[in-house]
PDB file of C-alpha atoms in Angstrom:
ATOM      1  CA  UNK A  74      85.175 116.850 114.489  1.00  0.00           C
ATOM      2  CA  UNK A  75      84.436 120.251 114.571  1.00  0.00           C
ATOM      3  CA  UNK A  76      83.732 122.129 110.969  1.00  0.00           C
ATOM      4  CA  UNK A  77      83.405 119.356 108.091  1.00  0.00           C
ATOM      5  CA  UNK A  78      85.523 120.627 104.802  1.00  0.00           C
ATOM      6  CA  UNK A  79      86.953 118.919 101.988  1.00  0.00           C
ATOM      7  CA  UNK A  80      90.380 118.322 104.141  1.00  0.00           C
ATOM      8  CA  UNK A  81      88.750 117.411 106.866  1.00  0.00           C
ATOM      9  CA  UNK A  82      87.176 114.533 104.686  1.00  0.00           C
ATOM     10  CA  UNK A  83      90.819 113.407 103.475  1.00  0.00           C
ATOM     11  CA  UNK A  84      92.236 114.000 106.603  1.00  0.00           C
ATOM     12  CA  UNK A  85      90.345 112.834 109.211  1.00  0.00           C
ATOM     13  CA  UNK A  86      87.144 110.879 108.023  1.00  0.00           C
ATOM     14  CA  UNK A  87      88.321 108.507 105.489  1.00  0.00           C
ATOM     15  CA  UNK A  88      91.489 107.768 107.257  1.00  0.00           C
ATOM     16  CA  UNK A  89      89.089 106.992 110.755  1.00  0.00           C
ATOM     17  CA  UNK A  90      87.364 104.228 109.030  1.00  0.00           C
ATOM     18  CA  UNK A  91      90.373 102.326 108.654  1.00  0.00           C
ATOM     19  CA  UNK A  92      91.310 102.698 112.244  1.00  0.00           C
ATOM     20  CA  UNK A  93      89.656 100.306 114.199  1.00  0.00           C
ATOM     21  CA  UNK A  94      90.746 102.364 117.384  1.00  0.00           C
ATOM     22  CA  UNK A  95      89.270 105.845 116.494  1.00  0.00           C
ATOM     23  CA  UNK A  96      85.330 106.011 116.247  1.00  0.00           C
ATOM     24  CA  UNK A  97      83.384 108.646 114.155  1.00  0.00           C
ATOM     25  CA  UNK A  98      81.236 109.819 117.247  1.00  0.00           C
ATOM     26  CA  UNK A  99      80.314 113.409 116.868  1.00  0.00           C
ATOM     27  CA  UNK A 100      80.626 116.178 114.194  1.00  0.00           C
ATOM     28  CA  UNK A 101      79.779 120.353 114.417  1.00  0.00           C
ATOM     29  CA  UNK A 102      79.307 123.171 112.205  1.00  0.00           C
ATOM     30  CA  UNK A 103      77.622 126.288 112.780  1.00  0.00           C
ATOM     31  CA  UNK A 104      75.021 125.022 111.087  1.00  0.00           C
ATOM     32  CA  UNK A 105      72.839 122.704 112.200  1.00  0.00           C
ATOM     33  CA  UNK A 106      71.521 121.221 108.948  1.00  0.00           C
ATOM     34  CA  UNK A 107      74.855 120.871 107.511  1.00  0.00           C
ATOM     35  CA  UNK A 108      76.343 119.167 110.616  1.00  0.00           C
ATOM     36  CA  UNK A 109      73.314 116.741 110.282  1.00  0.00           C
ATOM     37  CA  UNK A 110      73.576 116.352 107.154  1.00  0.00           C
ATOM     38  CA  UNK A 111      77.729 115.396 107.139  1.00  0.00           C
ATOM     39  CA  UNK A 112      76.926 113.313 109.897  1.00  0.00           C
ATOM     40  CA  UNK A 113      74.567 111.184 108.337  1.00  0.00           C
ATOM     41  CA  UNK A 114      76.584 111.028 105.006  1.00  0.00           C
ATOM     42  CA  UNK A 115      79.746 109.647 106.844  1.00  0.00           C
ATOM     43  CA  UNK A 116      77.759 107.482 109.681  1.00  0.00           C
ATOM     44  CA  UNK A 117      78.792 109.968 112.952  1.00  0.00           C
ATOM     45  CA  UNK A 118      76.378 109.221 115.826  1.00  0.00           C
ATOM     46  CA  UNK A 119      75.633 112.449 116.681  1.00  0.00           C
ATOM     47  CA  UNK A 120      75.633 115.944 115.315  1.00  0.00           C
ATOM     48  CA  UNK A 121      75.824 119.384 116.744  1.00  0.00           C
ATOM     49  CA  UNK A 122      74.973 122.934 115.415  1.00  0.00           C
ATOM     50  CA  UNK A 123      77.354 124.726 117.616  1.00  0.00           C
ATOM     51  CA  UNK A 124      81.171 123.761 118.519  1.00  0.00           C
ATOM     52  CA  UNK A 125      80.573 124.325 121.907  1.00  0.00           C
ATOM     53  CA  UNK A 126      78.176 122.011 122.294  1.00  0.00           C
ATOM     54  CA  UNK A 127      80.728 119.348 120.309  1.00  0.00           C
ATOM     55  CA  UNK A 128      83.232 120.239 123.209  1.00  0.00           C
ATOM     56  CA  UNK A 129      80.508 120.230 125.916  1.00  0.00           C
ATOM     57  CA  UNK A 130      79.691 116.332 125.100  1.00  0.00           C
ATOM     58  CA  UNK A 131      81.462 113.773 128.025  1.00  0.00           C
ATOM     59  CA  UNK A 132      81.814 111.268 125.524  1.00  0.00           C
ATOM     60  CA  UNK A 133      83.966 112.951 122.798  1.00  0.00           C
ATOM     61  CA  UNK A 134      88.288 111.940 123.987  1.00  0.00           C
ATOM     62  CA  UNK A 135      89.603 113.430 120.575  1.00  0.00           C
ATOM     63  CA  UNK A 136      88.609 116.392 118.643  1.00  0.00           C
ATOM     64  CA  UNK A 137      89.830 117.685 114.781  1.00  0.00           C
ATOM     65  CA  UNK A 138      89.684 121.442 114.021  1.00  0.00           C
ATOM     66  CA  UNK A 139      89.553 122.347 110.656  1.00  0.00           C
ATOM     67  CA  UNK A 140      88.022 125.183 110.994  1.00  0.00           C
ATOM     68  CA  UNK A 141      88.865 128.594 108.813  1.00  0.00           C
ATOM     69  CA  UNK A 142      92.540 129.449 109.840  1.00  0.00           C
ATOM     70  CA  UNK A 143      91.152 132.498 111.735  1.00  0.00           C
ATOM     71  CA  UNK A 144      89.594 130.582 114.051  1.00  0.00           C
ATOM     72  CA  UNK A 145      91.428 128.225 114.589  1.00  0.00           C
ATOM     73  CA  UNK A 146      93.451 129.128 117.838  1.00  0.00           C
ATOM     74  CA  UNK A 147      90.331 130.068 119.431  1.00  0.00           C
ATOM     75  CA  UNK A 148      88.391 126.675 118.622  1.00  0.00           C
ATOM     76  CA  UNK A 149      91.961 124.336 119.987  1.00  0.00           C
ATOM     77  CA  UNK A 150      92.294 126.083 123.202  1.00  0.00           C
ATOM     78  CA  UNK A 151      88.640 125.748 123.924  1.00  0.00           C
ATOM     79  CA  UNK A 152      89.004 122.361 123.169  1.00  0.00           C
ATOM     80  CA  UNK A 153      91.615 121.327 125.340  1.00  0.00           C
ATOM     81  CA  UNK A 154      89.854 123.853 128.241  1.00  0.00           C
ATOM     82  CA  UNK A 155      87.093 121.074 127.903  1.00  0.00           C
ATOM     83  CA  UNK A 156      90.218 118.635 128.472  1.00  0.00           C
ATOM     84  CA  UNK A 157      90.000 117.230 125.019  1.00  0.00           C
ATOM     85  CA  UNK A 158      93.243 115.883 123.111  1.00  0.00           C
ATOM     86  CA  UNK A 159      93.576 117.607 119.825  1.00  0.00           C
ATOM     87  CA  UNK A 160      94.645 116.716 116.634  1.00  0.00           C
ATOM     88  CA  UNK A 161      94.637 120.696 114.832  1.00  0.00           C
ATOM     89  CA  UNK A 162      94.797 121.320 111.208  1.00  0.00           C
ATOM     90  CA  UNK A 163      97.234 123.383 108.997  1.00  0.00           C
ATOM     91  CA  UNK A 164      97.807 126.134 109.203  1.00  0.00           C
ATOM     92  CA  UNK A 165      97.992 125.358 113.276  1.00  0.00           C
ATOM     93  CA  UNK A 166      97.514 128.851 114.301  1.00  0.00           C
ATOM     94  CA  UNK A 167      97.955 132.199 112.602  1.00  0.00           C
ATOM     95  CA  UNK A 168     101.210 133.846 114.007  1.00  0.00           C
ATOM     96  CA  UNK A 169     103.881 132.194 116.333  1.00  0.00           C
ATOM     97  CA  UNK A 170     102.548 133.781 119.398  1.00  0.00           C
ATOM     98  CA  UNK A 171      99.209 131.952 119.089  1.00  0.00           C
ATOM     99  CA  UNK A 172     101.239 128.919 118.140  1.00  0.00           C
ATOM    100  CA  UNK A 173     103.330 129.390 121.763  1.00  0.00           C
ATOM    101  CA  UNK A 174     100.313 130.085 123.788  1.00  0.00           C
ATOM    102  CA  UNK A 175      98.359 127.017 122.517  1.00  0.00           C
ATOM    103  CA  UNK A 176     101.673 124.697 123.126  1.00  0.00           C
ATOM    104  CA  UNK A 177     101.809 126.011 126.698  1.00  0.00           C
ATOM    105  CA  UNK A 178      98.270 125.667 127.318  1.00  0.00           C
ATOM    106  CA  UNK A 179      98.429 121.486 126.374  1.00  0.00           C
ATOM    107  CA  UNK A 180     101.970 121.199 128.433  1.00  0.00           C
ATOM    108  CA  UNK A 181      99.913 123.029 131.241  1.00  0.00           C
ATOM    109  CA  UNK A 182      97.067 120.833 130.949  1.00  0.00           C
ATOM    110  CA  UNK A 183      99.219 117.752 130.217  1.00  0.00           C
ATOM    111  CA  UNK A 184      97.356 117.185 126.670  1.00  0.00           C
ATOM    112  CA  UNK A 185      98.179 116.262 123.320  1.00  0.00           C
ATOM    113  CA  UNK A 186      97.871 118.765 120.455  1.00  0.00           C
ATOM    114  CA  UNK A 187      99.381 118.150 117.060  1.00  0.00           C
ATOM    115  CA  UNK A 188      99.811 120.238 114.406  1.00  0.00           C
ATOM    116  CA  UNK A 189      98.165 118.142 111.311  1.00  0.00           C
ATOM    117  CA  UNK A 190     100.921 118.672 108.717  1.00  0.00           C
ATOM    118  CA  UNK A 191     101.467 115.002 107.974  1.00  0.00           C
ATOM    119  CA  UNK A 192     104.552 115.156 106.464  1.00  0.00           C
ATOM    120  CA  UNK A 193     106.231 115.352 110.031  1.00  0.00           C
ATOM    121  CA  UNK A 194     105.644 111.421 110.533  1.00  0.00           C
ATOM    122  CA  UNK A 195     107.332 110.720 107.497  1.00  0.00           C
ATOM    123  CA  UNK A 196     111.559 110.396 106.804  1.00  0.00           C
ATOM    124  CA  UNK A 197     112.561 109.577 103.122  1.00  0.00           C
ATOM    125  CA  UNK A 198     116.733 108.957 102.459  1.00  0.00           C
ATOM    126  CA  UNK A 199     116.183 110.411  99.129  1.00  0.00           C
ATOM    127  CA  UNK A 200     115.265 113.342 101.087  1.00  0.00           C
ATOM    128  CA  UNK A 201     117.942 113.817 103.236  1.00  0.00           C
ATOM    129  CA  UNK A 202     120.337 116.368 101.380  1.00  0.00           C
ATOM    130  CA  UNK A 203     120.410 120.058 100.600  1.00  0.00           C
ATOM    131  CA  UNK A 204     117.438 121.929  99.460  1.00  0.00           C
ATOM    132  CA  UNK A 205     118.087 124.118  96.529  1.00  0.00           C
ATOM    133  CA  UNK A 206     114.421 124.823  95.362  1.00  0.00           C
ATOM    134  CA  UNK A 207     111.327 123.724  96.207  1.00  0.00           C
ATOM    135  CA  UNK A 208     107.955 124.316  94.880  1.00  0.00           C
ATOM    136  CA  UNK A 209     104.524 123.391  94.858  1.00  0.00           C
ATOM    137  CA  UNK A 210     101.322 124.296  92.738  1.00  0.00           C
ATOM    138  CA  UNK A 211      97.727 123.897  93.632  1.00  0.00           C
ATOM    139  CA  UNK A 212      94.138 125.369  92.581  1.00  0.00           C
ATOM    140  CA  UNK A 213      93.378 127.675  94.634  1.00  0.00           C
ATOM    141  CA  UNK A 214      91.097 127.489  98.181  1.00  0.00           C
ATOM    142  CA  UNK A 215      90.288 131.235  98.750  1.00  0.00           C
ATOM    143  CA  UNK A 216      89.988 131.856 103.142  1.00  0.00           C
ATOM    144  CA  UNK A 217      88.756 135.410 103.763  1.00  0.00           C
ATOM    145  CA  UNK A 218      89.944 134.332 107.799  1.00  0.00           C
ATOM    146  CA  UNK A 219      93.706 134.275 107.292  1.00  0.00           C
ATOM    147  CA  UNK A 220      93.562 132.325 103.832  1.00  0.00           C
ATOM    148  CA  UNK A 221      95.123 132.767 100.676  1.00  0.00           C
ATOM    149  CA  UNK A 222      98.225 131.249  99.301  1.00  0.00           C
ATOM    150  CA  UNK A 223     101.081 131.588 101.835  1.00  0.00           C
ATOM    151  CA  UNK A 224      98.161 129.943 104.758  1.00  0.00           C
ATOM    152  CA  UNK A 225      98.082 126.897 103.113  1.00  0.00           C
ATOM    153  CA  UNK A 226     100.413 126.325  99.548  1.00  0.00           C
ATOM    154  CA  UNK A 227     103.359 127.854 101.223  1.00  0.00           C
ATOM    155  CA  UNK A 228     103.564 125.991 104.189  1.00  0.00           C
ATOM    156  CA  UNK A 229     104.282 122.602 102.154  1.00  0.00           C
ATOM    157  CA  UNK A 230     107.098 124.264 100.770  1.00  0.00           C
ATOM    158  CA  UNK A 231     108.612 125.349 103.807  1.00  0.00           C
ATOM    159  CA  UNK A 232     107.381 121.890 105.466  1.00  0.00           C
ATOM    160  CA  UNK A 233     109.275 119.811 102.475  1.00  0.00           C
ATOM    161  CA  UNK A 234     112.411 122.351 103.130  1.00  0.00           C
ATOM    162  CA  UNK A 235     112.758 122.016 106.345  1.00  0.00           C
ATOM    163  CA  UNK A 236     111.765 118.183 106.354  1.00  0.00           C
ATOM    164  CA  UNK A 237     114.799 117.415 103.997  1.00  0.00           C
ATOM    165  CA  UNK A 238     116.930 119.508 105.924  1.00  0.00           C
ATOM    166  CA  UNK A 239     115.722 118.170 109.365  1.00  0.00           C
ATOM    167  CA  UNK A 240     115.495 121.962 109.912  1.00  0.00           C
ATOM    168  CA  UNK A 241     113.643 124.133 112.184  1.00  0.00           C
ATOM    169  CA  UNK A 242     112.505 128.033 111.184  1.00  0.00           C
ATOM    170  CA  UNK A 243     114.584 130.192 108.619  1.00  0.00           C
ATOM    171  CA  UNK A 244     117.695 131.821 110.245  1.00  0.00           C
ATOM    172  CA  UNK A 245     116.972 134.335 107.947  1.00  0.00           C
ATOM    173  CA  UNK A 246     114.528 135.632 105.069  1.00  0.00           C
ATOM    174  CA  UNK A 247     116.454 137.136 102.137  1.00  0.00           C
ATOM    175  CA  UNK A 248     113.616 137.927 100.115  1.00  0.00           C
ATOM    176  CA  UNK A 249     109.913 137.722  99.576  1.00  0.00           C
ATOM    177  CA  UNK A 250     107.669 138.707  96.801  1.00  0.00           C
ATOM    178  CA  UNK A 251     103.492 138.537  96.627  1.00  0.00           C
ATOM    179  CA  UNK A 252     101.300 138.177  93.531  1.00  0.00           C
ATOM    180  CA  UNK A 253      97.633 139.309  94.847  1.00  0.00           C
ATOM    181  CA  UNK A 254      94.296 137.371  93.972  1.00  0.00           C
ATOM    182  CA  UNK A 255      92.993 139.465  90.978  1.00  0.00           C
ATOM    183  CA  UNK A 256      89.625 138.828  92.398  1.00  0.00           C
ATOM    184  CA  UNK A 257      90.628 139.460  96.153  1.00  0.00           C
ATOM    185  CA  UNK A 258      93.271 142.025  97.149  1.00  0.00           C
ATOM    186  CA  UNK A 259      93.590 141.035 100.491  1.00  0.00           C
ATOM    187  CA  UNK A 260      94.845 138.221  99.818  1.00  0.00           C
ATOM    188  CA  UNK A 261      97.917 136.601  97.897  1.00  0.00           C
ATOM    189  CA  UNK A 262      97.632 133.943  95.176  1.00  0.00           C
ATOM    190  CA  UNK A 263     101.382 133.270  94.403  1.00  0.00           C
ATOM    191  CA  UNK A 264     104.765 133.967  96.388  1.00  0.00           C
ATOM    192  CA  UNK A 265     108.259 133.440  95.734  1.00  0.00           C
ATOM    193  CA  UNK A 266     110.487 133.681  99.087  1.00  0.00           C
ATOM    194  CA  UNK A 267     114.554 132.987  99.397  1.00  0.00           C
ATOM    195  CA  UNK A 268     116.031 131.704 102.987  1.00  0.00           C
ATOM    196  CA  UNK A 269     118.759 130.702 104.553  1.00  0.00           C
ATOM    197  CA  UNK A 270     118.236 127.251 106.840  1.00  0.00           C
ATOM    198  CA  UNK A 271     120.569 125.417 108.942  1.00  0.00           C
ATOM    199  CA  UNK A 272     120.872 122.334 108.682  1.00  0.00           C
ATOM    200  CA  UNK A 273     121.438 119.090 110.341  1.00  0.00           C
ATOM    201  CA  UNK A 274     125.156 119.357 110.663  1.00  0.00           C
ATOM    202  CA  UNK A 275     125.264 123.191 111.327  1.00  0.00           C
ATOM    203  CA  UNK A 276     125.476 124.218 107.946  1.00  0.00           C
ATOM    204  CA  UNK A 277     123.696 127.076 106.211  1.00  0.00           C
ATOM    205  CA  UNK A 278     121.886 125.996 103.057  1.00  0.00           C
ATOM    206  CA  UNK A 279     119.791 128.575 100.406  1.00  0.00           C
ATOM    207  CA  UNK A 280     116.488 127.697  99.719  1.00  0.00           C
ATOM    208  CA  UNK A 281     113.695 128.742  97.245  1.00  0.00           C
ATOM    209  CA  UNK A 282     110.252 128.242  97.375  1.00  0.00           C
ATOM    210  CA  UNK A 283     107.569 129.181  95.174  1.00  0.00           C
ATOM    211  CA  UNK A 284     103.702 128.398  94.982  1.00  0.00           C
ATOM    212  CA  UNK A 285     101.024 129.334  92.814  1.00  0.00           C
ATOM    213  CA  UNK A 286      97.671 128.287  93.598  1.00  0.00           C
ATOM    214  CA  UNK A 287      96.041 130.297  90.679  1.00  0.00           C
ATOM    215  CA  UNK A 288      98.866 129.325  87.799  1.00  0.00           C
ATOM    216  CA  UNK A 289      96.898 131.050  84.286  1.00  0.00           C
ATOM    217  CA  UNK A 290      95.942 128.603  81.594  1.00  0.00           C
ATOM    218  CA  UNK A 291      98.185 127.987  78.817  1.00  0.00           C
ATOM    219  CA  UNK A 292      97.072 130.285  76.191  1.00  0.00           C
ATOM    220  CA  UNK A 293      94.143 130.609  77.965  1.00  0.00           C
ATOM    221  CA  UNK A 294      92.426 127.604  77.240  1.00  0.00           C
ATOM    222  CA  UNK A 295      94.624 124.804  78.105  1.00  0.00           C
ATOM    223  CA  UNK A 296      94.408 123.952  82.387  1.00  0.00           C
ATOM    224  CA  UNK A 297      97.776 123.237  83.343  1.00  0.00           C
ATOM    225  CA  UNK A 298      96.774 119.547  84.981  1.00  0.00           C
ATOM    226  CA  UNK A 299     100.095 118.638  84.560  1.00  0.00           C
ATOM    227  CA  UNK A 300     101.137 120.393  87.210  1.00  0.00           C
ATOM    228  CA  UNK A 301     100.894 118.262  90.166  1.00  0.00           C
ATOM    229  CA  UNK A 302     103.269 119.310  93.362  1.00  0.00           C
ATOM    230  CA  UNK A 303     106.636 118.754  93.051  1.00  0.00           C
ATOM    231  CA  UNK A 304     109.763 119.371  94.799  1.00  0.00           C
ATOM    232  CA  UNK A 305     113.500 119.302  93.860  1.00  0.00           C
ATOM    233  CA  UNK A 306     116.284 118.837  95.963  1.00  0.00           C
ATOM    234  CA  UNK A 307     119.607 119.958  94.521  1.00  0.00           C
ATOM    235  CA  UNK A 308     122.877 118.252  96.659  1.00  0.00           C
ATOM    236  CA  UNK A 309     126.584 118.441  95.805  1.00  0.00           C
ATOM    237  CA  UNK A 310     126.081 115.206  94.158  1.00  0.00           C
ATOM    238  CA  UNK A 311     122.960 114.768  92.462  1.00  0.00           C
ATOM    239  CA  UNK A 312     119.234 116.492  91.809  1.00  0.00           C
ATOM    240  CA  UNK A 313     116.515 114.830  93.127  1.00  0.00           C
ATOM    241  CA  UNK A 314     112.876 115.549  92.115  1.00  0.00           C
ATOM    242  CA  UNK A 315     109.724 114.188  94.066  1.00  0.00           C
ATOM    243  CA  UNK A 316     106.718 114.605  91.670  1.00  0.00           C
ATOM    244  CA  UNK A 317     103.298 114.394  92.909  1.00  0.00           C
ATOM    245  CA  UNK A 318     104.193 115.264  96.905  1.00  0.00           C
ATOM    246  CA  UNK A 319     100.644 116.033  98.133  1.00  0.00           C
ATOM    247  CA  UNK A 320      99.133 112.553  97.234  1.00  0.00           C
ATOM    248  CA  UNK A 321     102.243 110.722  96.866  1.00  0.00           C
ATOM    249  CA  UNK A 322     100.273 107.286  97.693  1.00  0.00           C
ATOM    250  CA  UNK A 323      98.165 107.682  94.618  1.00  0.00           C
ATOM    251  CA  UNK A 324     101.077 107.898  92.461  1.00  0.00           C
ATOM    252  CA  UNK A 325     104.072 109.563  92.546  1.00  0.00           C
ATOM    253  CA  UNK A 326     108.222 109.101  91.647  1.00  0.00           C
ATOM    254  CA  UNK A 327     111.223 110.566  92.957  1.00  0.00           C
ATOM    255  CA  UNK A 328     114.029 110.787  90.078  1.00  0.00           C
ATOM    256  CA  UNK A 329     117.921 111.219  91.241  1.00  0.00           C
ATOM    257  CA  UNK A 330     120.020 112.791  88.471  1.00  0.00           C
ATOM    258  CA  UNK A 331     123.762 111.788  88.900  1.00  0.00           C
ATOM    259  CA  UNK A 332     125.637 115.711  88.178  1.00  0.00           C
ATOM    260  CA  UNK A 333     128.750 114.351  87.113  1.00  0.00           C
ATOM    261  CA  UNK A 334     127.069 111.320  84.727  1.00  0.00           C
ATOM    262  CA  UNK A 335     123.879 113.055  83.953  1.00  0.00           C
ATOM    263  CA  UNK A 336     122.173 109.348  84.316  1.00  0.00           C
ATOM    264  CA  UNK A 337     118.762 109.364  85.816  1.00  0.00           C
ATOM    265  CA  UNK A 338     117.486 106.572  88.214  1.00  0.00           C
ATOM    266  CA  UNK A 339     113.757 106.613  89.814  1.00  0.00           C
ATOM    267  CA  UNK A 340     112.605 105.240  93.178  1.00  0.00           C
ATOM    268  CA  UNK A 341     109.018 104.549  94.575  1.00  0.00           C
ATOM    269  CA  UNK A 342     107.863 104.296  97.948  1.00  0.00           C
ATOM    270  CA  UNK A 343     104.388 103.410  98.904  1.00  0.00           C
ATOM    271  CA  UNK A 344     105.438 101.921 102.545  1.00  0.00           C
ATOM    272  CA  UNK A 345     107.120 101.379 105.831  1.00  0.00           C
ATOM    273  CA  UNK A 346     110.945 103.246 104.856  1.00  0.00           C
ATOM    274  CA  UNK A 347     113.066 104.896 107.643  1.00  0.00           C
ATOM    275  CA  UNK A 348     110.817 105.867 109.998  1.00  0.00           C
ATOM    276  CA  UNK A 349     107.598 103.559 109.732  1.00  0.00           C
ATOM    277  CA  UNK A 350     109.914 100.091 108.198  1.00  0.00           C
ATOM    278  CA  UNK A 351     110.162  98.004 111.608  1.00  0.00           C
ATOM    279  CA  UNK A 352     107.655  99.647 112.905  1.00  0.00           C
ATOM    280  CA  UNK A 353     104.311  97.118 114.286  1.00  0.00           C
ATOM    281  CA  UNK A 354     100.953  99.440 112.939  1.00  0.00           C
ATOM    282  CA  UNK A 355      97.293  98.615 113.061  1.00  0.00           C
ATOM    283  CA  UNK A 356      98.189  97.452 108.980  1.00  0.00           C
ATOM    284  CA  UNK A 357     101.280  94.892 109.934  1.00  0.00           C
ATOM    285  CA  UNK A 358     104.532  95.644 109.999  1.00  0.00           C
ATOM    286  CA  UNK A 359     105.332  99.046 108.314  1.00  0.00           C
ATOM    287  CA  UNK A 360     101.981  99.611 107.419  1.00  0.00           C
ATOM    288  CA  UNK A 361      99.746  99.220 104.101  1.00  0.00           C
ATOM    289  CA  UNK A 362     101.095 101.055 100.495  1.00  0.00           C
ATOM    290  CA  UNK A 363      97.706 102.401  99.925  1.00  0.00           C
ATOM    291  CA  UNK A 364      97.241 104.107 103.083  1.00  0.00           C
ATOM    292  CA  UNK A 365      97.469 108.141 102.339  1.00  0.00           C
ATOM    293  CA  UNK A 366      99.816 110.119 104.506  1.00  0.00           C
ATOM    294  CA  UNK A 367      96.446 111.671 106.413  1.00  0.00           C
ATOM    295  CA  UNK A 368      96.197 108.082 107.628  1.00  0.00           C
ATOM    296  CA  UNK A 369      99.950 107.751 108.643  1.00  0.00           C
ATOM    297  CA  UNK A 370      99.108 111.399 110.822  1.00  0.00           C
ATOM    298  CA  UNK A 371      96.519 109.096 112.045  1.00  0.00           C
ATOM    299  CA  UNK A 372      98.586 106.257 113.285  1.00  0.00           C
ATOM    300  CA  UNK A 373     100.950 108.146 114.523  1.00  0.00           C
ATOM    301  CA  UNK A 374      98.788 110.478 116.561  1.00  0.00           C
ATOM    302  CA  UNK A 375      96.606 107.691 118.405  1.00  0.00           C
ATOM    303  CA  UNK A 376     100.134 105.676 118.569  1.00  0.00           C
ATOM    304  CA  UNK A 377     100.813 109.405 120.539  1.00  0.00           C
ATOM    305  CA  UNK A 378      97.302 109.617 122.415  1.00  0.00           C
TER     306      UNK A 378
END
């Protein structure tokens, strides 16, 4: 693992320990205290105070970056130079042509690299239809390399969006508008965008996103806790919303309004569904409900490696 942060925690550490195929072997940092200090708190067998010297070791098959966004590129292509498979947090790089040269590089080298937004493992029928508007809220994680809002609340909009759609980029961006960080103006703490996507079946659908990952309290005092990610899902048919996205496996509901009845119905899915239902995994058949979606990434990248 190279650069320990709270993600990297969620997404890589506590989801290892319940793979009996992935060992926690080495972690670095570009400082050698803290690297000794993470790896003694999460039981790695060795630590390193350089990345290099991470990449450098024979024994290390796998490596996760989760390293600032700005460095990220940089840190994956040394990585699979030292002909490691990678397993590269969101945001993956930070501008398509990055993105292209990094994809190339593992094709060239015949190596796995996947992008870490988790949601790609996952298919939900309740999913499926046309996105209207989507949006997400979270507090907010400031990144002075390449951080801010739109590098890492946006892209779970655009990820649910194009998910439900089984879309790929916007065909086209109709608008886009930027709240700065009051205590940062170089970077953005809230966005609102409108695109066009095609869809499945060829059709061009509208969609809306908009994040906020420094919402004000209600009249100043009241945190708006609330407000856990959501997204909503507007078809010809019916609305669907799917509150608490992010963490879905802690809790979470996805309600489907009837238009023409206005009746409400709500689902629940902790396991298995379209994708991951007949599937054999290291937890049985379809796996286990309380497994997070970092540990379904998991599964499905060492069912990959």
């Amino acid at each position: 693992m190279i650069f320990a942060c709270q993600t990297s925690r969620t997404a890589a550490i506590h989801s290892a320990e319940t793979h009996p195929d992935v060992e926690l072997y080495a972690i670095a940092s570009r400082d050698a205290s803290s690297a000794q200090k993470a790896a003694k708190s999460y039981n790695f067998n060795k630590s390193y105070g350089a990345y290099q010297g991470l990449l450098d070791d024979p024994e290390v098959d796998i490596v996760y970056v989760s390293t600032p966004n700005g460095l990220r590129y940089e840190w994956a292509s040394k990585a699979l130079v030292a002909g490691k498979l990678v397993l590269l947090e969101k945001l993956f790089t930070t501008n398509g042509f990055e993105a292209k040269k990094l994809i190339q590089q593992a094709e060239k080298g015949g190596k796995v690299l996947t992008d870490a937004s988790r949601w790609g493992v996952f298919e939900s029928k309740d999913l499926e239809p046309l996105v209207n508007h989507s949006c997400t809220s979270r507090r907010l994680v400031l990144g002075y390399l390449t951080g801010g809002n739109f590098m890492d609340c946006t892209t779970y909009a655009l990820s649910f969006t194009r998910l439900a759609l089984h879309a790929g980029t916007p065909e086209k961006i109709l608008s886009v508008a930027a709240r700065r960080y009051s205590k940062d103006k170089r970077v953005d703490a809230a966005m609102k965008a409108t695109m066009l996507f095609r869809d499945s079946r060829g059709d061009i659908v509208q969609s809306r996103a908009c994040t906020d990952m420094a919402r004000a309290w209600m009249s100043g005092v009241v945190p708006r806790a609330w407000e856990l990610p959501a997204v909503e899902v507007e078809t010809d048919k019916a609305v669907i919303y799917f509150y608490k996205s992010m963490m879905p496996h802690l809790y979470h509901f996805i309600s489907i309004t009837d238009i023409a009845t206005s009746k409400t119905t709500y689902k629940k899915q902790y396991s298995g569904e379209l994708v991951w239902g007949g599937v054999e995994t290291l937890g049985g058949k379809g796996g286990k409900p309380k497994w997070s979606t970092y540990r379904w990434q998991l599964e499905a990248f060492v069912s990959k490696v």
